Amino acid sequence: VERELVQWLERTLPPHPLLRLGIGDDAAILRWAGDGDVVVTTDAITDHVDFRLAAVSPEQIGHKALGVNLSDLAAMAAEPVAAVVSLVLPRRGALELAQGLYRGMLPLAEEFGVAIAGGDTNVWDGPLAISVTAIGRTTSRGALTRGGARPGDSVLVTGALGGSILGRHLAVEPRVREALLLHRQYELTAGMDISDGLALDASRLAAASHCGIALELDVMPISADAERLAQTSGRTPLAHALGDGEDFELLLTAPPDAAAAMAREQPLDVPITLIGQVVDQPGLWSLRAGGSGLAPLEPTGFQH
Amino acid sequence: VERELVQWLERTLPPHPLLRLGIGDDAAILRWAGDGDVVVTTDAITDHVDFRLAAVSPEQIGHKALGVNLSDLAAMAAEPVAAVVSLVLPRRGALELAQGLYRGMLPLAEEFGVAIAGGDTNVWDGPLAISVTAIGRTTSRGALTRGGARPGDSVLVTGALGGSILGRHLAVEPRVREALLLHRQYELTAGMDISDGLALDASRLAAASHCGIALELDVMPISADAERLAQTSGRTPLAHALGDGEDFELLLTAPPDAAAAMAREQPLDVPITLIGQVVDQPGLWSLRAGGSGLAPLEPTGFQH
């Protein structure tokens, strides 16, 4: 539904003089003379889809609701400023639930300097849904978008991928500081956060940049969670790393020199790994280390 | 729940250097050097509470979802800039429903120059919920808040009140142009939109301004809907005008000279009526026309 709706919206929504970037990236950008453009993103999470209220704490849910939105600001290399929170609460125990959700957001808001600026609270006979809208601003380097990758660029990823269902999907660590540091110190050409799976998200970044991406499967940083999950899932650790989603790591492209410098200098607290190249041929490809030819790679991931 | 939660949040949320005005008004204000501060508000509407999906069209629901948020920007006398939309859709017919919702928003967005900047679309087994976040900017006159009324000010209201359940509660006409015009041409001291009932909302404005409001019940502008509803409801037209809510008219305070000028000049396409005074005594009061004493008035309205 979301993909079809986004395509319909891209055809249907009129342009607007203040809208520098609209639907289709991780966040929208509004022109705003002065302190930087306004970057805005919204993401809702719902019971039984993104978490199970019966199985996790309200604090964990609140953390995730804000975290996924800050991850979208990180994807744009925007500085977080504020968030507004819209709660739709089941009637029973609504106040305690709402307080738990906010308690989960507050430490993350404090860590990233985000003002919880407002909210709306609704009670109904349905399940829990939380929608957060995060507002950031671009730095003097401008925003990082999905559309700037060029053939010949290198592809990089932060952290290690796969198996987030074992816990990281709730304990989102938005890569805000990492994105801002890299965007300030190196030349980046495109970026996004990995929310639906590396393979699917890389294919989206490639499409937005009107080119292709070839991944070197032999060098993929695979998380210990993916290894652990593979022991029982019947899938390989690599398959988990490529397709699991909710890693909330950064997928970046950069000119080869800048990418090599990042990989060599390792300027972050998390690893940053060269995982492939931007190529002329549209689509997603695999590239054996040292090998030459490209083989088609399925864009596995979480389709909404 | 909402009132208790807001009180808890006011105690709990830390201050933030960029947050000029946080939770408790119609919208939040973020300091933003340049083109004016950023004004942001979020409001969700849900099936069976704010509308009945089975009884109204998706277009009507979309119109209302955006309209109530633009009304909150009007309440701050902010210029609308953009909106982001978070949909939580029942699985069956989700795409068509989503398109209908957006189709309902688009004419309103165009009328008020609002960019639909982004969105998030979720599908689940629960009922429909729509959360919209609207972003505006302050004009050179700054924002209009609830907190600036002073004893001696006059109280004004746009339009006519009561009986919105007969249709106006869906066909929200946000008073954006009216608020901007009045804020530019006259001195206003405080304002808000009437969403939960004049009496309740007036008591809130009074509390935010640390004073009281006395309403002249004999001069209240009562809508034809309120008269019609009173024929079967067992309540008076005045009771409907005071307590029904979802009028989405503007409640304003101004120094007596400015208020008299507004009432005399009638600069809007809708009537603007003098309905009372700001007084020293905290609380809500009634004031008979020409009379002297104040009698307590119950702050009737929609309590979430």
Coordinates of C-alpha atoms in Angstrom, one line a residue:
Chain A
V1 CA 0.0 0.0 0.0
E2 CA 2.7 2.5 1.0
R3 CA 4.7 2.1 -2.2
E4 CA 1.6 2.6 -4.4
L5 CA 0.4 5.5 -2.4
V6 CA 3.8 7.2 -2.5
Q7 CA 3.8 6.8 -6.3
W8 CA 0.3 8.2 -6.5
L9 CA 1.2 11.1 -4.2
E10 CA 4.3 11.9 -6.3
R11 CA 2.1 12.3 -9.3
T12 CA -0.7 14.1 -7.5
L13 CA 0.8 16.5 -5.0
P14 CA 1.4 19.9 -6.5
P15 CA 4.8 21.6 -6.1
H16 CA 5.2 24.3 -3.5
P17 CA 7.7 27.2 -3.5
L18 CA 8.9 26.4 0.0
L19 CA 9.2 22.7 -0.5
R20 CA 12.7 21.9 -1.4
L21 CA 12.2 18.1 -1.1
G22 CA 8.9 16.4 -0.7
I23 CA 7.5 12.9 -0.4
G24 CA 9.9 10.0 -1.2
D25 CA 13.0 10.6 0.9
D26 CA 13.5 10.0 4.6
A27 CA 12.3 13.5 5.4
A28 CA 11.0 16.6 3.7
I29 CA 12.9 19.8 3.5
L30 CA 11.3 23.3 3.8
R31 CA 13.2 26.3 2.7
W32 CA 13.7 28.6 5.7
A33 CA 16.0 31.6 5.4
G34 CA 18.2 32.0 8.4
D35 CA 19.3 29.2 10.7
G36 CA 19.1 26.5 8.1
D37 CA 16.2 24.8 6.3
V38 CA 13.5 22.9 8.3
V39 CA 13.7 19.2 7.9
V40 CA 10.5 17.3 8.9
T41 CA 9.7 13.6 9.1
T42 CA 6.8 11.6 10.6
D43 CA 6.6 8.0 11.5
A44 CA 3.9 6.1 13.3
I45 CA 4.3 2.7 15.1
T46 CA 1.4 0.5 16.0
D47 CA 0.6 -2.4 18.3
H48 CA 0.9 -5.9 16.7
V49 CA 2.8 -4.5 13.8
D50 CA 5.9 -2.7 15.2
F51 CA 5.7 -4.0 18.7
R52 CA 3.5 -6.0 21.0
L53 CA 2.2 -4.0 23.9
A54 CA 1.6 -7.2 25.9
A55 CA 5.3 -8.2 25.5
V56 CA 7.3 -5.0 25.9
S57 CA 7.3 -2.0 28.2
P58 CA 5.7 1.4 27.4
E59 CA 9.1 2.9 27.9
Q60 CA 10.6 0.7 25.1
I61 CA 7.8 1.7 22.8
G62 CA 8.2 5.4 23.5
H63 CA 12.0 5.0 22.8
K64 CA 11.3 3.3 19.5
A65 CA 8.7 5.8 18.4
L66 CA 11.1 8.8 18.9
G67 CA 14.2 6.8 17.8
V68 CA 12.9 5.9 14.3
N69 CA 12.1 9.5 13.7
L70 CA 15.5 10.7 14.8
S71 CA 17.0 8.0 12.6
D72 CA 15.2 9.7 9.7
L73 CA 16.7 13.0 10.6
A74 CA 20.1 11.3 10.8
A75 CA 19.5 10.0 7.3
M76 CA 19.3 13.6 6.1
A77 CA 22.3 14.6 8.2
A78 CA 20.0 17.1 9.9
E79 CA 20.4 18.4 13.5
P80 CA 17.4 17.4 15.6
V81 CA 15.5 20.3 17.2
A82 CA 12.1 19.2 18.3
A83 CA 9.4 16.5 18.2
V84 CA 5.7 16.5 18.6
V85 CA 3.8 13.3 19.7
S86 CA 0.4 12.2 18.8
L87 CA -1.0 9.3 20.9
V88 CA -4.0 7.1 20.2
L89 CA -4.4 5.1 23.4
P90 CA -6.6 2.2 24.4
R91 CA -9.0 3.3 27.1
R92 CA -7.9 1.0 29.9
G93 CA -4.9 2.5 31.8
A94 CA -4.5 5.2 29.2
L95 CA -2.8 7.8 31.5
E96 CA -0.2 5.3 32.9
L97 CA 0.5 4.1 29.4
A98 CA 1.0 7.6 28.1
Q99 CA 3.3 8.5 30.9
G100 CA 5.4 5.3 30.2
L101 CA 5.6 6.2 26.5
Y102 CA 6.9 9.7 27.3
R103 CA 9.3 8.3 30.0
G104 CA 10.8 6.2 27.2
M105 CA 11.2 9.2 24.9
L106 CA 12.7 11.6 27.5
P107 CA 16.2 10.1 27.8
L108 CA 16.6 9.9 24.0
A109 CA 15.2 13.5 23.6
E110 CA 17.8 14.7 26.2
E111 CA 20.6 12.8 24.6
F112 CA 20.0 14.4 21.2
G113 CA 18.9 17.8 22.4
V114 CA 15.3 17.4 21.1
A115 CA 12.6 19.5 22.6
I116 CA 9.3 17.6 23.1
A117 CA 7.4 20.5 21.9
G118 CA 3.8 19.4 21.9
G119 CA 1.4 16.6 21.6
D120 CA -2.1 15.4 21.1
T121 CA -3.7 12.6 23.2
N122 CA -6.6 10.6 22.1
V123 CA -8.3 7.7 23.8
W124 CA -10.4 5.1 21.9
D125 CA -11.5 1.5 22.0
G126 CA -8.8 0.4 19.5
P127 CA -5.2 -0.6 20.0
L128 CA -2.2 1.7 20.7
A129 CA -0.8 3.8 17.9
I130 CA 1.9 6.5 18.3
S131 CA 2.8 9.0 15.7
V132 CA 5.9 11.2 16.2
T133 CA 6.9 14.1 14.0
A134 CA 10.5 15.2 14.3
I135 CA 11.8 18.5 13.2
G136 CA 15.4 19.3 12.5
R137 CA 17.5 21.8 10.6
T138 CA 20.1 21.5 8.0
T139 CA 23.7 22.4 8.8
S140 CA 25.8 24.6 6.6
R141 CA 26.6 21.5 4.5
G142 CA 23.0 21.2 3.5
A143 CA 20.9 18.0 3.7
L144 CA 22.0 14.6 2.6
T145 CA 19.4 13.0 0.3
R146 CA 18.9 9.7 -1.5
G147 CA 19.4 11.3 -4.9
G148 CA 23.0 12.3 -5.1
A149 CA 24.9 9.0 -5.7
R150 CA 27.0 8.9 -8.9
P151 CA 28.4 5.9 -10.8
G152 CA 31.9 5.3 -9.4
D153 CA 31.0 6.3 -5.9
S154 CA 31.7 3.8 -3.1
V155 CA 29.0 2.5 -0.8
L156 CA 29.4 2.4 2.9
V157 CA 27.5 1.3 5.9
T158 CA 27.8 2.0 9.7
G159 CA 27.6 -0.8 12.3
A160 CA 26.6 -4.4 11.6
L161 CA 23.5 -5.7 10.1
G162 CA 20.7 -8.3 10.5
G163 CA 18.8 -9.9 13.4
S164 CA 17.5 -6.7 14.9
I165 CA 14.3 -8.6 15.9
L166 CA 16.4 -10.0 18.8
G167 CA 16.2 -6.6 20.4
R168 CA 17.9 -3.8 18.4
H169 CA 14.6 -3.1 16.6
L170 CA 13.3 -1.7 19.8
A171 CA 16.5 -0.2 21.3
V172 CA 17.0 2.0 18.3
E173 CA 20.2 4.0 18.4
P174 CA 19.7 6.8 15.9
R175 CA 23.0 7.6 14.1
V176 CA 22.5 11.3 14.4
R177 CA 26.0 12.2 15.7
E178 CA 27.6 9.8 13.2
A179 CA 25.8 11.3 10.2
L180 CA 26.6 14.9 11.3
L181 CA 30.3 14.1 11.9
L182 CA 30.7 12.3 8.5
H183 CA 28.8 15.0 6.6
R184 CA 31.0 17.7 8.2
Q185 CA 34.4 15.9 7.7
Y186 CA 34.0 14.0 4.5
E187 CA 32.3 14.4 1.1
L188 CA 29.1 12.4 1.1
T189 CA 27.0 12.2 -2.1
A190 CA 23.9 10.4 -0.8
G191 CA 22.5 8.7 2.3
M192 CA 19.6 7.1 4.1
D193 CA 18.9 5.0 7.1
I194 CA 18.4 1.3 6.8
S195 CA 14.9 0.6 8.1
D196 CA 13.5 -2.0 5.7
G197 CA 16.6 -4.1 5.0
L198 CA 20.0 -3.2 3.3
A199 CA 19.1 -4.8 0.0
L200 CA 15.7 -3.2 -0.4
D201 CA 16.9 0.2 0.9
A202 CA 20.1 0.1 -1.3
S203 CA 17.8 -0.5 -4.3
R204 CA 15.7 2.6 -3.3
L205 CA 18.8 4.8 -2.9
A206 CA 20.0 3.6 -6.3
A207 CA 16.6 4.3 -7.9
A208 CA 16.4 7.8 -6.4
S209 CA 19.9 8.5 -7.8
H210 CA 19.0 7.0 -11.2
C211 CA 21.8 4.5 -11.1
G212 CA 22.6 1.1 -9.7
I213 CA 24.4 -0.3 -6.6
A214 CA 26.6 -3.4 -6.6
L215 CA 27.2 -4.9 -3.1
E216 CA 30.3 -7.0 -2.2
L217 CA 28.7 -9.8 -0.3
D218 CA 32.0 -11.1 1.1
V219 CA 32.7 -8.0 3.1
M220 CA 29.2 -7.4 4.5
P221 CA 29.3 -6.5 8.3
I222 CA 27.1 -9.1 9.8
S223 CA 25.8 -8.6 13.3
A224 CA 26.1 -11.2 16.1
D225 CA 22.3 -11.2 16.2
A226 CA 22.2 -12.3 12.5
E227 CA 24.6 -15.2 13.3
R228 CA 22.5 -16.2 16.3
L229 CA 19.2 -16.0 14.4
A230 CA 20.7 -18.1 11.5
Q231 CA 21.2 -21.0 13.9
T232 CA 17.4 -21.5 14.0
S233 CA 15.9 -19.6 11.1
G234 CA 17.1 -21.8 8.3
R235 CA 18.5 -18.7 6.6
T236 CA 22.1 -17.6 6.4
P237 CA 23.6 -14.8 8.4
L238 CA 24.2 -12.9 5.2
A239 CA 20.5 -13.3 4.2
H240 CA 19.6 -11.8 7.6
A241 CA 22.0 -8.9 7.1
L242 CA 20.7 -8.2 3.6
G243 CA 17.0 -8.5 4.3
D244 CA 16.0 -8.1 8.0
G245 CA 15.5 -4.4 8.3
E246 CA 15.1 -2.2 11.4
D247 CA 18.9 -1.9 11.7
F248 CA 18.7 1.9 11.7
E249 CA 22.3 2.1 10.5
L250 CA 23.4 4.6 7.8
L251 CA 23.8 3.6 4.2
L252 CA 26.0 6.2 2.5
T253 CA 27.7 6.9 -0.8
A254 CA 30.9 8.9 -1.3
P255 CA 33.6 9.5 -3.9
P256 CA 36.2 6.6 -3.7
D257 CA 38.8 8.8 -2.0
A258 CA 36.5 10.1 0.7
A259 CA 35.1 6.6 1.2
A260 CA 38.6 5.1 1.5
A261 CA 39.5 7.8 4.0
M262 CA 36.5 7.0 6.2
A263 CA 37.2 3.3 6.1
R264 CA 40.9 3.9 7.0
E265 CA 40.3 6.6 9.6
Q266 CA 37.3 4.9 11.3
P267 CA 36.2 8.3 12.8
L268 CA 33.1 6.8 14.6
D269 CA 32.4 4.8 17.7
V270 CA 30.8 2.2 15.4
P271 CA 32.6 0.6 12.5
I272 CA 32.1 2.0 9.0
T273 CA 32.6 -0.5 6.2
L274 CA 33.0 -0.2 2.4
I275 CA 30.4 -2.6 1.0
G276 CA 30.1 -1.8 -2.7
Q277 CA 30.0 0.6 -5.6
V278 CA 27.6 2.8 -7.4
V279 CA 27.3 1.6 -11.0
D280 CA 25.7 2.8 -14.2
Q281 CA 23.3 -0.1 -14.6
P282 CA 20.1 0.6 -12.7
G283 CA 19.1 -2.0 -10.1
L284 CA 20.8 -4.0 -7.3
W285 CA 23.8 -6.2 -8.0
S286 CA 26.2 -8.4 -6.3
L287 CA 30.0 -8.1 -6.8
R288 CA 32.4 -10.8 -5.7
A289 CA 35.5 -9.3 -4.0
G290 CA 38.2 -9.0 -6.6
G291 CA 35.8 -10.4 -9.2
S292 CA 34.6 -8.5 -12.2
G293 CA 31.0 -9.3 -13.4
L294 CA 27.8 -8.2 -11.8
A295 CA 25.1 -10.7 -10.8
P296 CA 21.5 -9.5 -10.1
L297 CA 20.7 -9.4 -6.4
E298 CA 17.2 -9.6 -5.1
P299 CA 16.2 -6.5 -3.1
T300 CA 15.0 -8.4 -0.1
G301 CA 13.5 -6.5 2.8
F302 CA 10.4 -5.5 4.6
Q303 CA 7.7 -4.4 2.2
H304 CA 5.0 -2.4 4.0
Chain B
V1 CA -6.6 11.8 30.4
E2 CA -5.4 14.6 28.2
R3 CA -5.7 17.2 30.9
E4 CA -3.9 15.1 33.5
L5 CA -1.2 14.2 31.0
V6 CA -0.6 17.8 30.0
Q7 CA -0.2 18.8 33.6
W8 CA 2.2 16.0 34.2
L9 CA 4.1 16.9 31.0
E10 CA 4.3 20.6 32.0
R11 CA 6.0 19.4 35.3
T12 CA 8.2 16.7 33.6
L13 CA 9.4 18.1 30.3
P14 CA 12.7 20.0 30.6
P15 CA 13.1 23.4 29.0
H16 CA 15.0 23.7 25.7
P17 CA 16.8 26.8 24.4
L18 CA 15.0 26.7 21.1
L19 CA 11.5 26.1 22.5
R20 CA 9.9 29.5 22.9
L21 CA 6.5 28.0 23.8
G22 CA 5.9 24.3 24.6
I23 CA 3.0 22.1 25.6
G24 CA -0.2 23.8 26.7
D25 CA -1.1 26.2 23.9
D26 CA -2.6 25.5 20.5
A27 CA 0.8 25.0 19.0
A28 CA 4.4 25.1 20.0
I29 CA 6.9 27.8 18.9
L30 CA 10.5 27.0 18.0
R31 CA 13.0 29.9 17.7
W32 CA 14.3 30.1 14.2
A33 CA 16.4 33.1 13.1
G34 CA 15.4 34.3 9.7
D35 CA 12.0 34.0 8.1
G36 CA 10.1 33.8 11.4
D37 CA 9.8 31.2 14.1
V38 CA 8.6 27.7 13.4
V39 CA 5.1 27.0 14.7
V40 CA 4.2 23.4 15.0
T41 CA 1.0 21.6 16.0
T42 CA -0.2 18.0 15.8
D43 CA -3.7 16.6 16.1
A44 CA -5.0 13.1 15.4
I45 CA -8.6 12.2 14.6
T46 CA -9.9 8.7 15.0
D47 CA -12.8 6.5 13.9
H48 CA -15.8 6.3 16.3
V49 CA -14.5 9.3 18.2
D50 CA -14.1 12.2 15.8
F51 CA -16.1 10.7 12.9
R52 CA -17.7 7.5 11.8
L53 CA -16.0 6.0 8.8
A54 CA -19.1 4.1 7.9
A55 CA -21.2 7.3 7.8
V56 CA -18.9 9.9 6.1
S57 CA -16.6 10.0 3.1
P58 CA -12.8 9.6 3.3
E59 CA -12.6 13.1 1.7
Q60 CA -14.6 14.6 4.5
I61 CA -12.3 12.9 7.1
G62 CA -9.2 14.1 5.3
H63 CA -10.6 17.6 5.2
K64 CA -11.2 17.6 8.9
A65 CA -7.8 16.1 9.7
L66 CA -6.0 18.9 8.0
G67 CA -8.6 21.5 8.9
V68 CA -8.3 21.1 12.7
N69 CA -4.5 21.5 12.5
L70 CA -4.8 24.6 10.3
S71 CA -7.2 26.0 12.9
D72 CA -4.5 25.5 15.5
L73 CA -2.1 27.5 13.3
A74 CA -4.8 30.2 13.0
A75 CA -5.1 30.2 16.7
M76 CA -1.5 31.3 16.9
A77 CA -1.9 33.8 14.0
A78 CA 0.8 31.8 12.1
E79 CA 1.1 31.5 8.3
P80 CA 0.7 27.8 7.3
V81 CA 3.6 26.4 5.4
A82 CA 3.4 22.6 5.3
A83 CA 1.8 19.5 6.8
V84 CA 2.9 15.9 7.2
V85 CA 0.4 13.1 7.4
S86 CA 0.6 9.9 9.4
L87 CA -2.1 7.3 8.4
V88 CA -3.0 4.2 10.3
L89 CA -5.4 2.3 8.0
P90 CA -7.6 -0.7 8.3
R91 CA -6.3 -3.4 6.0
R92 CA -9.4 -3.7 3.8
G93 CA -9.4 -1.1 1.0
A94 CA -6.4 0.7 2.5
L95 CA -5.1 2.2 -0.7
E96 CA -8.5 3.6 -1.8
L97 CA -9.2 5.0 1.7
A98 CA -5.7 6.7 1.8
Q99 CA -6.3 8.3 -1.6
G100 CA -9.7 9.5 -0.5
L101 CA -8.2 11.0 2.7
Y102 CA -5.5 12.9 0.7
R103 CA -8.1 14.0 -1.9
G104 CA -10.0 15.6 1.0
M105 CA -6.9 17.4 2.2
L106 CA -5.6 18.7 -1.2
P107 CA -8.2 21.5 -1.8
L108 CA -7.7 22.8 1.7
A109 CA -3.9 22.6 1.3
E110 CA -4.2 24.5 -1.9
E111 CA -6.5 27.1 -0.5
F112 CA -4.1 27.9 2.4
G113 CA -0.8 27.4 0.5
V114 CA 0.1 24.4 2.5
A115 CA 2.7 21.9 1.1
I116 CA 1.8 18.3 1.9
A117 CA 5.5 17.6 2.6
G118 CA 5.5 14.0 3.6
G119 CA 3.7 11.2 5.3
D120 CA 3.9 7.7 6.8
T121 CA 1.4 5.0 5.9
N122 CA 0.7 2.1 8.1
V123 CA -1.8 -0.8 7.7
W124 CA -3.2 -2.8 10.6
D125 CA -6.2 -4.7 11.9
G126 CA -7.5 -1.8 13.9
P127 CA -9.7 1.2 13.0
L128 CA -8.7 4.3 11.1
A129 CA -6.6 7.0 12.8
I130 CA -5.1 10.0 11.1
S131 CA -2.5 12.2 12.6
V132 CA -1.5 15.4 10.9
T133 CA 1.3 17.8 11.9
A134 CA 1.1 21.3 10.6
I135 CA 4.0 23.7 10.4
G136 CA 3.7 27.4 10.1
R137 CA 5.7 30.5 10.7
T138 CA 5.1 33.6 12.7
T139 CA 4.7 36.9 11.0
S140 CA 6.6 40.0 11.9
R141 CA 3.8 40.6 14.6
G142 CA 4.9 37.4 16.4
A143 CA 2.7 34.6 17.6
L144 CA -0.7 35.1 19.3
T145 CA -0.8 32.9 22.4
R146 CA -3.3 32.2 25.1
G147 CA -1.3 33.9 27.8
G148 CA -1.5 37.6 26.9
A149 CA -4.9 38.7 28.1
R150 CA -5.1 41.5 30.7
P151 CA -7.9 42.6 32.9
G152 CA -9.8 45.3 31.1
D153 CA -9.4 43.7 27.7
S154 CA -12.5 42.9 25.7
V155 CA -13.3 39.4 24.5
L156 CA -14.3 38.7 20.9
V157 CA -15.4 35.8 18.8
T158 CA -15.6 35.2 15.1
G159 CA -18.7 33.6 13.5
A160 CA -21.6 32.0 15.3
L161 CA -21.4 29.2 17.8
G162 CA -23.1 25.9 18.6
G163 CA -24.5 22.9 16.9
S164 CA -21.4 22.0 14.8
I165 CA -22.5 18.3 15.1
L166 CA -25.0 19.1 12.3
G167 CA -22.1 19.3 9.9
R168 CA -19.7 22.1 10.6
H169 CA -17.6 19.8 12.8
L170 CA -16.5 18.0 9.6
A171 CA -16.5 20.9 7.2
V172 CA -13.9 22.8 9.3
E173 CA -13.2 26.3 7.9
P174 CA -9.9 27.2 9.6
R175 CA -9.9 31.0 10.4
V176 CA -6.3 31.4 9.1
R177 CA -6.9 34.5 6.9
E178 CA -9.1 36.0 9.6
A179 CA -6.5 35.6 12.3
L180 CA -3.7 37.0 10.1
L181 CA -5.7 40.0 9.1
L182 CA -6.8 40.8 12.6
H183 CA -3.3 40.3 14.0
R184 CA -1.9 42.6 11.4
Q185 CA -4.4 45.4 11.5
Y186 CA -5.4 45.5 15.2
E187 CA -3.8 45.0 18.6
L188 CA -4.7 41.5 19.9
T189 CA -3.5 40.4 23.3
A190 CA -4.4 36.7 23.3
G191 CA -6.2 34.1 21.1
M192 CA -7.1 30.5 20.6
D193 CA -9.5 28.5 18.4
I194 CA -12.7 27.1 19.9
S195 CA -12.4 23.4 19.6
D196 CA -13.9 22.1 22.9
G197 CA -16.7 24.7 23.5
L198 CA -16.6 28.4 24.1
A199 CA -17.1 28.2 27.9
L200 CA -14.4 25.6 28.4
D201 CA -12.0 27.2 26.0
A202 CA -12.6 30.7 27.5
S203 CA -11.8 29.3 30.9
R204 CA -8.6 27.9 29.5
L205 CA -7.5 31.2 27.9
A206 CA -8.3 32.9 31.2
A207 CA -6.2 30.4 33.2
A208 CA -3.3 30.7 30.8
S209 CA -3.5 34.5 31.2
H210 CA -3.8 34.3 35.0
C211 CA -7.0 36.2 35.0
G212 CA -10.8 35.6 34.5
I213 CA -13.2 36.1 31.7
A214 CA -16.8 37.4 32.0
L215 CA -19.1 36.6 29.1
E216 CA -22.2 38.6 28.2
L217 CA -24.7 35.9 27.6
D218 CA -27.2 38.2 26.0
V219 CA -25.0 39.1 23.0
M220 CA -23.6 35.6 22.2
P221 CA -23.6 34.9 18.5
I222 CA -25.7 31.7 18.3
S223 CA -25.6 29.7 15.1
A224 CA -28.7 28.5 13.2
D225 CA -27.4 25.0 13.9
A226 CA -27.6 25.6 17.6
E227 CA -31.2 26.9 17.2
R228 CA -32.1 23.9 15.2
L229 CA -30.5 21.4 17.5
A230 CA -32.3 23.0 20.5
Q231 CA -35.7 22.1 19.0
T232 CA -35.0 18.4 19.8
S233 CA -32.1 18.3 22.3
G234 CA -33.9 19.7 25.4
R235 CA -31.1 22.3 25.8
T236 CA -31.3 26.0 25.0
P237 CA -29.6 27.4 21.9
L238 CA -27.3 29.4 24.3
A239 CA -26.3 26.2 26.1
H240 CA -25.3 24.7 22.7
A241 CA -23.4 27.9 21.8
L242 CA -21.5 27.8 25.1
G243 CA -20.7 24.1 25.3
D244 CA -20.9 22.2 22.0
G245 CA -17.4 22.6 20.7
E246 CA -15.8 22.0 17.3
D247 CA -16.8 25.5 16.2
F248 CA -13.2 26.2 15.1
E249 CA -13.9 29.9 15.4
L250 CA -11.4 32.3 17.0
L251 CA -11.7 33.5 20.6
L252 CA -9.7 36.7 21.0
T253 CA -8.9 39.4 23.5
A254 CA -7.9 42.9 22.7
P255 CA -7.7 46.3 24.4
P256 CA -11.2 47.9 24.5
D257 CA -10.4 50.5 21.8
A258 CA -9.0 47.9 19.4
A259 CA -12.0 45.6 20.1
A260 CA -14.5 48.3 19.6
A261 CA -12.8 49.1 16.3
M262 CA -13.0 45.5 15.1
A263 CA -16.7 45.3 16.1
R264 CA -17.5 48.5 14.3
E265 CA -15.4 48.0 11.2
Q266 CA -16.3 44.3 10.7
P267 CA -13.2 43.7 8.6
L268 CA -13.9 40.0 8.0
D269 CA -16.2 38.0 5.8
V270 CA -17.6 36.5 9.0
P271 CA -19.0 38.5 11.9
I272 CA -16.8 39.4 14.8
T273 CA -18.7 40.0 18.0
L274 CA -17.8 41.5 21.4
I275 CA -18.9 38.9 23.9
G276 CA -17.3 39.9 27.2
Q277 CA -14.4 41.2 29.3
V278 CA -11.2 40.0 30.9
V279 CA -11.5 40.5 34.6
D280 CA -9.2 40.2 37.6
Q281 CA -11.0 37.4 39.3
P282 CA -9.8 34.0 38.0
G283 CA -12.4 31.8 36.5
L284 CA -15.3 32.0 34.1
W285 CA -18.2 34.4 34.8
S286 CA -21.4 35.6 33.2
L287 CA -22.2 39.3 32.9
R288 CA -25.6 40.5 32.1
A289 CA -25.6 43.3 29.5
G290 CA -25.6 46.6 31.3
G291 CA -25.6 44.8 34.6
S292 CA -22.8 45.0 37.2
G293 CA -22.2 41.8 39.2
L294 CA -20.5 38.7 38.0
A295 CA -22.1 35.2 38.4
P296 CA -20.1 32.0 38.2
L297 CA -20.5 30.3 34.8
E298 CA -19.8 26.6 34.4
P299 CA -17.1 25.9 31.8
T300 CA -19.1 23.4 29.8
G301 CA -17.5 21.8 26.9
F302 CA -16.0 18.6 25.5
Q303 CA -13.6 17.1 28.1
H304 CA -11.3 14.6 26.4

